[in-house]
Amino acid sequence: MEPDKTPQRVPIRELVRYYLRLGLLGFGGPVALVGQMERELVGDKKWLTKDEMREGIAVCQSLPGPLAIQVGIWISYIRGGFWGAWAGGWAFILPNFAIVVALGALYVRFEGLPAVAAIFYGVSPAVIALILHSCYRLTKLGMKDWLEWALAAAAFGITVAVQTEVALVFIGCGIIGLLYYGSLVRGRKTASTTSLMIGMPLLAIGPAPEGLGTMLGKLLMFFLKAGSLTFGSGLVIVPFLEKGLVQQTGWLNEREFLVAVAMGMISPGPVVITATFVGYLVAGFWGSLVATIGIFLPSFLLILIVAPILVRYRTNPNVQGFIKGAYAAAIGTILGACVLLGKIAIGDWLTALIALASLVVLFRWKVSNPLLVAATAVIGLIAFPLLRPEWVYVK
């Protein structure tokens, strides 16, 4: 099969312009954002081939950290090189960082935003629909035979059964793919964890308020760990964050954590921008900056370590086999994440109706993500004070 032709290089300014726009207007979580990148960069701009996009998704899903930002860094790297990866990746994060810091300041200033729960109520089920719609597109992009479907089904079952994503699922499916599709039974994969050792000098950007030094260090290490050890998608990082932030450290109560998750879901860009809001609640602006660096820095380092190796060996049948297996696992765990997230997002007849209607609208009329999010936010603002759904506060 002849590969599609794409430009060998994209100017860094074009990468920055695109990812600033995506970070400002891209809604719906990691799968929706990846689906939008696939639609725009493969279908419209022709910056990537389908195979390059598929490889990027599979590799990023097999590494710890948030999926959407890693795919963005991957694309920026293969089209803009080392500096393109840094520029494109941080351009993706910057708009959302500014928005969430502003919302955090408003929340602290006015001791909570009552409208947040109402918006969360309307938008959350629409996010489920956005994920399912994008997963459908990704399935069309990469799922080709019975083994991939079988691996996806197994990954889905494991994800739902254990209530989280399991790192070994991706590795195991990749090894099965290597054995089935590859040319020989051989594969050695080096997992990089050195990213945990980097980032401390970034705290020297300016003086932090007195007494916050220790807290900033704790925030940095907590989110470096979250970004380095949590596999798959920003959506399923939520249980990890809840355990650490509410149960172990006590930095947030359940209500504050729910608001933080809502901020990640209703704002554009990567869902794990929740870390920025958490950082602001715990330690103000410097806390938000440190938490943001901590959650995203491992993604840059892992992609920049793995990408050059993959570019060099991407035609190797064993590498291709591993990627196929890992990609199938990605599809299954994303669908499993829908089930887990649905327990938070859908709790009554109206939220179920919003999810179903959103799915129909996306498949039938292809409404833009921001428009769908805005419409469902309005529904939430109107319906929430009328229905007063108590489950929103307790889940």
CSV table of C-alpha atoms in Angstrom, one decimal:
chain,number,residue,atom,x,y,z
A,1,MET,CA,0.0,0.0,0.0
A,2,GLU,CA,1.5,3.4,-1.0
A,3,PRO,CA,1.8,5.8,1.9
A,4,ASP,CA,0.0,9.1,1.6
A,5,LYS,CA,2.3,12.1,0.9
A,6,THR,CA,2.6,14.7,3.6
A,7,PRO,CA,4.9,17.7,4.1
A,8,GLN,CA,8.2,16.7,5.7
A,9,ARG,CA,8.3,19.9,7.8
A,10,VAL,CA,5.7,22.3,9.1
A,11,PRO,CA,7.0,25.8,10.3
A,12,ILE,CA,7.0,26.1,14.1
A,13,ARG,CA,4.8,29.2,13.8
A,14,GLU,CA,2.1,27.2,12.1
A,15,LEU,CA,2.3,24.5,14.8
A,16,VAL,CA,2.0,27.2,17.5
A,17,ARG,CA,-0.9,28.9,15.7
A,18,TYR,CA,-2.8,25.6,15.3
A,19,TYR,CA,-2.3,24.4,18.9
A,20,LEU,CA,-3.1,27.8,20.4
A,21,ARG,CA,-6.4,27.6,18.5
A,22,LEU,CA,-7.0,24.0,19.6
A,23,GLY,CA,-6.2,24.7,23.2
A,24,LEU,CA,-8.7,27.6,23.1
A,25,LEU,CA,-11.5,26.0,21.2
A,26,GLY,CA,-11.1,22.2,21.6
A,27,PHE,CA,-13.6,20.7,24.0
A,28,GLY,CA,-14.6,17.2,25.0
A,29,GLY,CA,-11.6,15.6,26.6
A,30,PRO,CA,-8.7,13.6,25.3
A,31,VAL,CA,-10.5,11.4,22.8
A,32,ALA,CA,-12.5,14.2,21.4
A,33,LEU,CA,-9.4,16.3,21.0
A,34,VAL,CA,-7.5,13.5,19.3
A,35,GLY,CA,-10.4,12.9,17.0
A,36,GLN,CA,-10.4,16.6,16.1
A,37,MET,CA,-6.6,16.5,15.4
A,38,GLU,CA,-7.2,13.5,13.2
A,39,ARG,CA,-10.0,15.2,11.3
A,40,GLU,CA,-8.1,18.5,10.8
A,41,LEU,CA,-4.5,17.4,10.4
A,42,VAL,CA,-5.1,14.2,8.4
A,43,GLY,CA,-8.2,15.1,6.6
A,44,ASP,CA,-8.0,18.9,6.1
A,45,LYS,CA,-4.4,20.2,6.4
A,46,LYS,CA,-2.8,16.9,5.2
A,47,TRP,CA,0.0,17.4,7.7
A,48,LEU,CA,-0.1,13.7,8.6
A,49,THR,CA,-0.9,10.3,7.0
A,50,LYS,CA,-3.4,8.0,8.6
A,51,ASP,CA,-0.6,5.6,9.5
A,52,GLU,CA,1.4,8.4,11.2
A,53,MET,CA,-1.6,9.4,13.2
A,54,ARG,CA,-2.4,5.8,14.2
A,55,GLU,CA,1.2,5.2,15.3
A,56,GLY,CA,1.2,8.3,17.4
A,57,ILE,CA,-2.1,7.4,19.1
A,58,ALA,CA,-0.9,3.9,19.9
A,59,VAL,CA,2.5,4.9,21.2
A,60,CYS,CA,1.0,7.8,23.3
A,61,GLN,CA,-1.7,5.5,24.7
A,62,SER,CA,1.0,3.0,25.8
A,63,LEU,CA,2.9,5.7,27.8
A,64,PRO,CA,1.9,7.2,31.1
A,65,GLY,CA,0.4,10.7,30.9
A,66,PRO,CA,-2.5,12.5,29.3
A,67,LEU,CA,-3.3,11.3,25.8
A,68,ALA,CA,-4.3,14.5,24.0
A,69,ILE,CA,-1.3,16.5,24.9
A,70,GLN,CA,1.1,13.6,24.1
A,71,VAL,CA,-0.5,13.2,20.6
A,72,GLY,CA,0.0,17.0,20.1
A,73,ILE,CA,3.6,16.8,21.2
A,74,TRP,CA,4.1,13.8,18.9
A,75,ILE,CA,2.7,15.5,15.9
A,76,SER,CA,4.7,18.7,16.6
A,77,TYR,CA,7.8,16.6,16.9
A,78,ILE,CA,7.5,14.7,13.6
A,79,ARG,CA,6.6,17.9,11.7
A,80,GLY,CA,8.6,20.5,13.7
A,81,GLY,CA,11.5,18.7,15.3
A,82,PHE,CA,12.7,19.0,18.9
A,83,TRP,CA,11.9,22.7,19.3
A,84,GLY,CA,8.6,22.3,17.4
A,85,ALA,CA,7.5,19.7,20.0
A,86,TRP,CA,8.2,22.1,22.9
A,87,ALA,CA,6.6,25.1,21.1
A,88,GLY,CA,3.5,23.2,19.9
A,89,GLY,CA,3.0,21.4,23.2
A,90,TRP,CA,3.1,24.4,25.4
A,91,ALA,CA,1.0,26.4,22.9
A,92,PHE,CA,-1.7,23.6,23.4
A,93,ILE,CA,-1.6,24.1,27.2
A,94,LEU,CA,-1.3,27.9,27.5
A,95,PRO,CA,-4.9,29.0,26.6
A,96,ASN,CA,-6.4,26.5,29.0
A,97,PHE,CA,-3.9,27.4,31.7
A,98,ALA,CA,-4.9,31.1,31.5
A,99,ILE,CA,-8.6,30.3,31.5
A,100,VAL,CA,-8.5,27.9,34.5
A,101,VAL,CA,-6.2,30.2,36.6
A,102,ALA,CA,-8.8,33.0,36.0
A,103,LEU,CA,-11.6,30.7,37.1
A,104,GLY,CA,-9.6,29.6,40.1
A,105,ALA,CA,-9.1,33.2,41.1
A,106,LEU,CA,-12.9,33.9,40.7
A,107,TYR,CA,-13.8,30.8,42.7
A,108,VAL,CA,-11.5,31.7,45.6
A,109,ARG,CA,-12.5,35.4,45.5
A,110,PHE,CA,-16.3,34.6,45.7
A,111,GLU,CA,-16.0,31.5,47.9
A,112,GLY,CA,-17.3,29.2,45.2
A,113,LEU,CA,-19.3,29.6,42.0
A,114,PRO,CA,-22.8,28.2,42.4
A,115,ALA,CA,-23.2,28.0,38.6
A,116,VAL,CA,-20.3,25.4,38.4
A,117,ALA,CA,-22.5,22.5,39.6
A,118,ALA,CA,-25.3,23.5,37.1
A,119,ILE,CA,-22.9,23.7,34.2
A,120,PHE,CA,-21.3,20.4,35.2
A,121,TYR,CA,-24.7,18.8,35.3
A,122,GLY,CA,-25.5,19.7,31.7
A,123,VAL,CA,-22.1,19.4,30.1
A,124,SER,CA,-20.9,16.1,31.6
A,125,PRO,CA,-23.3,13.8,29.7
A,126,ALA,CA,-22.4,15.7,26.5
A,127,VAL,CA,-18.8,14.9,27.2
A,128,ILE,CA,-19.7,11.2,27.2
A,129,ALA,CA,-21.2,11.6,23.8
A,130,LEU,CA,-18.1,13.5,22.5
A,131,ILE,CA,-15.9,10.7,23.7
A,132,LEU,CA,-18.0,8.0,22.1
A,133,HIS,CA,-18.2,9.9,18.8
A,134,SER,CA,-14.5,10.4,18.7
A,135,CYS,CA,-13.8,6.8,19.6
A,136,TYR,CA,-15.9,5.8,16.6
A,137,ARG,CA,-13.7,7.9,14.4
A,138,LEU,CA,-10.5,6.4,15.9
A,139,THR,CA,-12.0,2.9,15.4
A,140,LYS,CA,-12.5,3.6,11.7
A,141,LEU,CA,-8.9,4.9,11.5
A,142,GLY,CA,-7.2,1.9,13.0
A,143,MET,CA,-9.2,-1.2,13.7
A,144,LYS,CA,-8.8,-3.7,10.8
A,145,ASP,CA,-9.1,-7.3,11.9
A,146,TRP,CA,-10.5,-9.8,14.4
A,147,LEU,CA,-7.5,-9.8,16.7
A,148,GLU,CA,-7.6,-6.0,17.2
A,149,TRP,CA,-11.3,-6.3,18.1
A,150,ALA,CA,-10.6,-9.1,20.5
A,151,LEU,CA,-7.8,-7.2,22.2
A,152,ALA,CA,-10.1,-4.1,22.4
A,153,ALA,CA,-12.9,-6.2,24.0
A,154,ALA,CA,-10.4,-7.7,26.6
A,155,ALA,CA,-9.1,-4.2,27.4
A,156,PHE,CA,-12.6,-2.9,27.9
A,157,GLY,CA,-13.5,-5.7,30.2
A,158,ILE,CA,-10.4,-5.3,32.3
A,159,THR,CA,-10.8,-1.5,32.6
A,160,VAL,CA,-14.4,-1.8,33.7
A,161,ALA,CA,-13.7,-4.7,36.1
A,162,VAL,CA,-10.8,-3.0,38.0
A,163,GLN,CA,-12.3,0.5,37.8
A,164,THR,CA,-9.2,2.0,36.3
A,165,GLU,CA,-6.7,1.7,33.5
A,166,VAL,CA,-4.0,-0.9,33.9
A,167,ALA,CA,-0.6,-0.2,32.4
A,168,LEU,CA,0.1,-3.9,31.8
A,169,VAL,CA,-3.0,-4.1,29.5
A,170,PHE,CA,-1.3,-1.9,26.9
A,171,ILE,CA,2.0,-3.7,27.2
A,172,GLY,CA,0.3,-7.1,27.1
A,173,CYS,CA,-1.8,-6.3,24.0
A,174,GLY,CA,1.3,-4.8,22.3
A,175,ILE,CA,3.2,-8.0,22.9
A,176,ILE,CA,0.3,-10.1,21.5
A,177,GLY,CA,0.3,-7.8,18.5
A,178,LEU,CA,4.0,-8.2,18.1
A,179,LEU,CA,3.8,-12.0,18.2
A,180,TYR,CA,0.9,-12.1,15.8
A,181,TYR,CA,1.8,-9.4,13.2
A,182,GLY,CA,5.6,-9.3,13.7
A,183,SER,CA,8.3,-11.2,11.9
A,184,LEU,CA,9.9,-12.8,14.9
A,185,VAL,CA,9.2,-13.4,18.6
A,186,ARG,CA,11.4,-10.7,20.0
A,187,GLY,CA,10.7,-7.3,21.6
A,188,ARG,CA,12.5,-5.3,24.1
A,189,LYS,CA,10.8,-2.2,25.5
A,190,THR,CA,12.5,0.3,27.7
A,191,ALA,CA,10.3,2.2,30.1
A,192,SER,CA,11.6,5.6,30.9
A,193,THR,CA,11.0,7.0,34.4
A,194,THR,CA,13.7,9.6,34.4
A,195,SER,CA,11.1,12.3,33.9
A,196,LEU,CA,10.5,12.3,37.6
A,197,MET,CA,14.0,13.7,38.2
A,198,ILE,CA,13.4,16.8,36.1
A,199,GLY,CA,11.5,20.1,36.7
A,200,MET,CA,12.7,21.3,40.1
A,201,PRO,CA,14.7,24.2,38.7
A,202,LEU,CA,11.5,25.5,37.2
A,203,LEU,CA,10.4,26.6,40.7
A,204,ALA,CA,13.0,29.4,40.5
A,205,ILE,CA,11.0,31.5,38.1
A,206,GLY,CA,10.3,34.0,40.8
A,207,PRO,CA,9.8,34.3,44.6
A,208,ALA,CA,6.9,32.4,46.0
A,209,PRO,CA,5.0,33.7,49.0
A,210,GLU,CA,6.7,32.9,52.3
A,211,GLY,CA,5.8,29.6,53.8
A,212,LEU,CA,4.6,28.0,50.5
A,213,GLY,CA,8.0,26.5,49.5
A,214,THR,CA,7.3,23.2,51.1
A,215,MET,CA,3.7,23.0,49.7
A,216,LEU,CA,5.0,23.9,46.2
A,217,GLY,CA,7.5,21.1,46.4
A,218,LYS,CA,4.7,18.6,47.5
A,219,LEU,CA,2.5,19.8,44.7
A,220,LEU,CA,5.2,19.4,42.1
A,221,MET,CA,6.1,15.9,43.2
A,222,PHE,CA,2.5,14.8,43.4
A,223,PHE,CA,1.7,15.9,39.9
A,224,LEU,CA,5.0,14.7,38.5
A,225,LYS,CA,3.9,11.3,39.9
A,226,ALA,CA,0.4,11.7,38.4
A,227,GLY,CA,1.8,12.6,35.0
A,228,SER,CA,4.4,9.9,35.1
A,229,LEU,CA,2.5,6.9,36.5
A,230,THR,CA,-1.1,7.2,35.3
A,231,PHE,CA,-1.7,5.6,32.0
A,232,GLY,CA,-4.0,6.4,29.1
A,233,SER,CA,-6.3,9.3,29.3
A,234,GLY,CA,-7.0,12.4,31.4
A,235,LEU,CA,-10.5,11.1,32.0
A,236,VAL,CA,-9.3,8.1,34.1
A,237,ILE,CA,-6.7,10.1,36.0
A,238,VAL,CA,-9.7,11.3,38.1
A,239,PRO,CA,-9.7,8.3,40.5
A,240,PHE,CA,-6.0,8.7,41.1
A,241,LEU,CA,-6.4,12.4,41.8
A,242,GLU,CA,-9.3,11.9,44.1
A,243,LYS,CA,-7.5,9.3,46.2
A,244,GLY,CA,-4.4,11.5,46.5
A,245,LEU,CA,-6.0,14.9,46.9
A,246,VAL,CA,-9.0,14.1,49.1
A,247,GLN,CA,-8.2,10.8,50.9
A,248,GLN,CA,-4.5,11.0,51.4
A,249,THR,CA,-3.4,14.6,51.6
A,250,GLY,CA,-6.7,16.3,52.5
A,251,TRP,CA,-5.8,19.3,50.3
A,252,LEU,CA,-9.4,19.3,49.0
A,253,ASN,CA,-12.8,18.2,50.2
A,254,GLU,CA,-15.1,16.2,48.0
A,255,ARG,CA,-17.0,19.3,46.9
A,256,GLU,CA,-13.9,21.2,45.9
A,257,PHE,CA,-12.6,18.1,44.0
A,258,LEU,CA,-15.9,17.8,42.1
A,259,VAL,CA,-15.6,21.5,41.1
A,260,ALA,CA,-11.9,20.9,40.0
A,261,VAL,CA,-13.0,18.0,37.8
A,262,ALA,CA,-15.8,20.1,36.4
A,263,MET,CA,-13.3,22.8,35.5
A,264,GLY,CA,-11.3,20.3,33.6
A,265,MET,CA,-14.3,19.0,31.7
A,266,ILE,CA,-16.0,22.3,30.8
A,267,SER,CA,-12.9,24.2,29.8
A,268,PRO,CA,-11.2,23.7,26.4
A,269,GLY,CA,-8.0,21.7,26.0
A,270,PRO,CA,-6.7,18.7,27.9
A,271,VAL,CA,-8.9,17.5,30.8
A,272,VAL,CA,-5.9,17.2,33.2
A,273,ILE,CA,-5.8,21.0,33.3
A,274,THR,CA,-7.8,20.1,36.5
A,275,ALA,CA,-4.3,20.1,38.0
A,276,THR,CA,-4.1,23.8,37.4
A,277,PHE,CA,-7.3,24.5,39.3
A,278,VAL,CA,-6.2,22.2,42.2
A,279,GLY,CA,-2.9,24.0,42.4
A,280,TYR,CA,-4.6,27.4,42.6
A,281,LEU,CA,-6.9,26.2,45.4
A,282,VAL,CA,-4.0,24.8,47.4
A,283,ALA,CA,-1.3,27.5,46.9
A,284,GLY,CA,-2.5,30.3,44.6
A,285,PHE,CA,-1.0,31.3,41.3
A,286,TRP,CA,2.4,29.6,42.0
A,287,GLY,CA,0.6,26.5,43.0
A,288,SER,CA,-1.3,26.5,39.7
A,289,LEU,CA,2.0,27.0,37.8
A,290,VAL,CA,3.8,24.2,39.6
A,291,ALA,CA,0.9,21.8,39.3
A,292,THR,CA,0.7,22.5,35.6
A,293,ILE,CA,4.4,21.9,35.0
A,294,GLY,CA,4.3,18.7,37.1
A,295,ILE,CA,1.3,17.1,35.3
A,296,PHE,CA,2.6,17.9,31.7
A,297,LEU,CA,6.4,17.8,31.9
A,298,PRO,CA,6.7,14.0,31.9
A,299,SER,CA,4.7,13.9,28.6
A,300,PHE,CA,7.2,16.1,26.8
A,301,LEU,CA,10.2,14.0,28.1
A,302,LEU,CA,8.6,10.6,27.3
A,303,ILE,CA,7.5,11.6,23.8
A,304,LEU,CA,10.9,13.2,23.0
A,305,ILE,CA,12.6,10.0,24.2
A,306,VAL,CA,10.4,7.6,22.4
A,307,ALA,CA,9.6,9.5,19.2
A,308,PRO,CA,13.1,9.4,17.7
A,309,ILE,CA,13.3,5.7,18.2
A,310,LEU,CA,9.9,5.1,16.6
A,311,VAL,CA,10.7,7.3,13.7
A,312,ARG,CA,13.8,5.3,13.0
A,313,TYR,CA,12.2,1.9,13.3
A,314,ARG,CA,8.5,2.5,12.4
A,315,THR,CA,8.7,0.2,9.3
A,316,ASN,CA,10.0,-2.7,11.4
A,317,PRO,CA,7.2,-5.4,11.4
A,318,ASN,CA,7.7,-6.1,15.1
A,319,VAL,CA,7.3,-2.4,16.0
A,320,GLN,CA,4.2,-2.3,13.7
A,321,GLY,CA,2.8,-5.4,15.4
A,322,PHE,CA,3.3,-3.9,18.9
A,323,ILE,CA,1.6,-0.7,17.8
A,324,LYS,CA,-1.4,-2.5,16.4
A,325,GLY,CA,-1.9,-4.4,19.7
A,326,ALA,CA,-1.5,-1.3,21.8
A,327,TYR,CA,-3.8,0.7,19.6
A,328,ALA,CA,-6.5,-1.9,20.1
A,329,ALA,CA,-6.0,-1.7,23.8
A,330,ALA,CA,-6.4,2.1,23.6
A,331,ILE,CA,-9.8,1.7,22.0
A,332,GLY,CA,-11.0,-0.7,24.6
A,333,THR,CA,-9.8,1.3,27.6
A,334,ILE,CA,-11.3,4.5,26.2
A,335,LEU,CA,-14.7,2.8,26.0
A,336,GLY,CA,-14.1,1.5,29.5
A,337,ALA,CA,-13.4,5.1,30.6
A,338,CYS,CA,-16.8,6.0,29.2
A,339,VAL,CA,-18.4,3.6,31.6
A,340,LEU,CA,-16.4,4.9,34.6
A,341,LEU,CA,-17.0,8.5,33.8
A,342,GLY,CA,-20.7,7.8,33.1
A,343,LYS,CA,-21.1,7.0,36.8
A,344,ILE,CA,-20.1,10.6,37.6
A,345,ALA,CA,-21.8,12.3,34.6
A,346,ILE,CA,-25.2,10.5,34.3
A,347,GLY,CA,-27.4,10.1,37.3
A,348,ASP,CA,-31.0,10.8,36.2
A,349,TRP,CA,-33.4,10.9,33.2
A,350,LEU,CA,-32.3,14.3,32.0
A,351,THR,CA,-28.6,13.6,31.9
A,352,ALA,CA,-29.2,10.3,30.1
A,353,LEU,CA,-31.4,12.2,27.6
A,354,ILE,CA,-28.7,14.9,27.1
A,355,ALA,CA,-26.1,12.1,26.4
A,356,LEU,CA,-28.3,10.4,23.9
A,357,ALA,CA,-29.4,13.6,22.2
A,358,SER,CA,-25.8,14.8,22.0
A,359,LEU,CA,-24.7,11.5,20.4
A,360,VAL,CA,-27.5,11.8,17.8
A,361,VAL,CA,-26.6,15.4,17.0
A,362,LEU,CA,-22.9,14.6,16.6
A,363,PHE,CA,-23.5,11.7,14.2
A,364,ARG,CA,-26.3,13.3,12.2
A,365,TRP,CA,-25.4,17.0,12.0
A,366,LYS,CA,-21.7,17.1,13.0
A,367,VAL,CA,-22.1,20.1,15.3
A,368,SER,CA,-18.9,21.7,16.6
A,369,ASN,CA,-17.7,20.7,20.0
A,370,PRO,CA,-17.8,24.3,21.5
A,371,LEU,CA,-21.4,24.8,20.3
A,372,LEU,CA,-22.5,21.5,21.8
A,373,VAL,CA,-20.8,22.3,25.1
A,374,ALA,CA,-22.4,25.8,25.2
A,375,ALA,CA,-25.9,24.4,24.5
A,376,THR,CA,-25.7,21.7,27.2
A,377,ALA,CA,-24.2,24.2,29.7
A,378,VAL,CA,-27.3,26.4,29.1
A,379,ILE,CA,-29.6,23.3,29.7
A,380,GLY,CA,-27.7,22.7,32.9
A,381,LEU,CA,-28.1,26.2,34.1
A,382,ILE,CA,-31.8,26.1,33.5
A,383,ALA,CA,-32.6,22.6,34.7
A,384,PHE,CA,-30.3,22.3,37.8
A,385,PRO,CA,-32.2,24.8,40.1
A,386,LEU,CA,-35.5,23.2,39.0
A,387,LEU,CA,-34.6,19.5,39.5
A,388,ARG,CA,-32.0,20.0,42.3
A,389,PRO,CA,-30.2,16.7,41.7
A,390,GLU,CA,-28.5,15.7,44.9
A,391,TRP,CA,-26.4,13.0,43.3
A,392,VAL,CA,-24.3,15.7,41.7
A,393,TYR,CA,-22.8,16.5,45.1
A,394,VAL,CA,-22.3,13.0,46.4
A,395,LYS,CA,-20.8,11.1,43.4
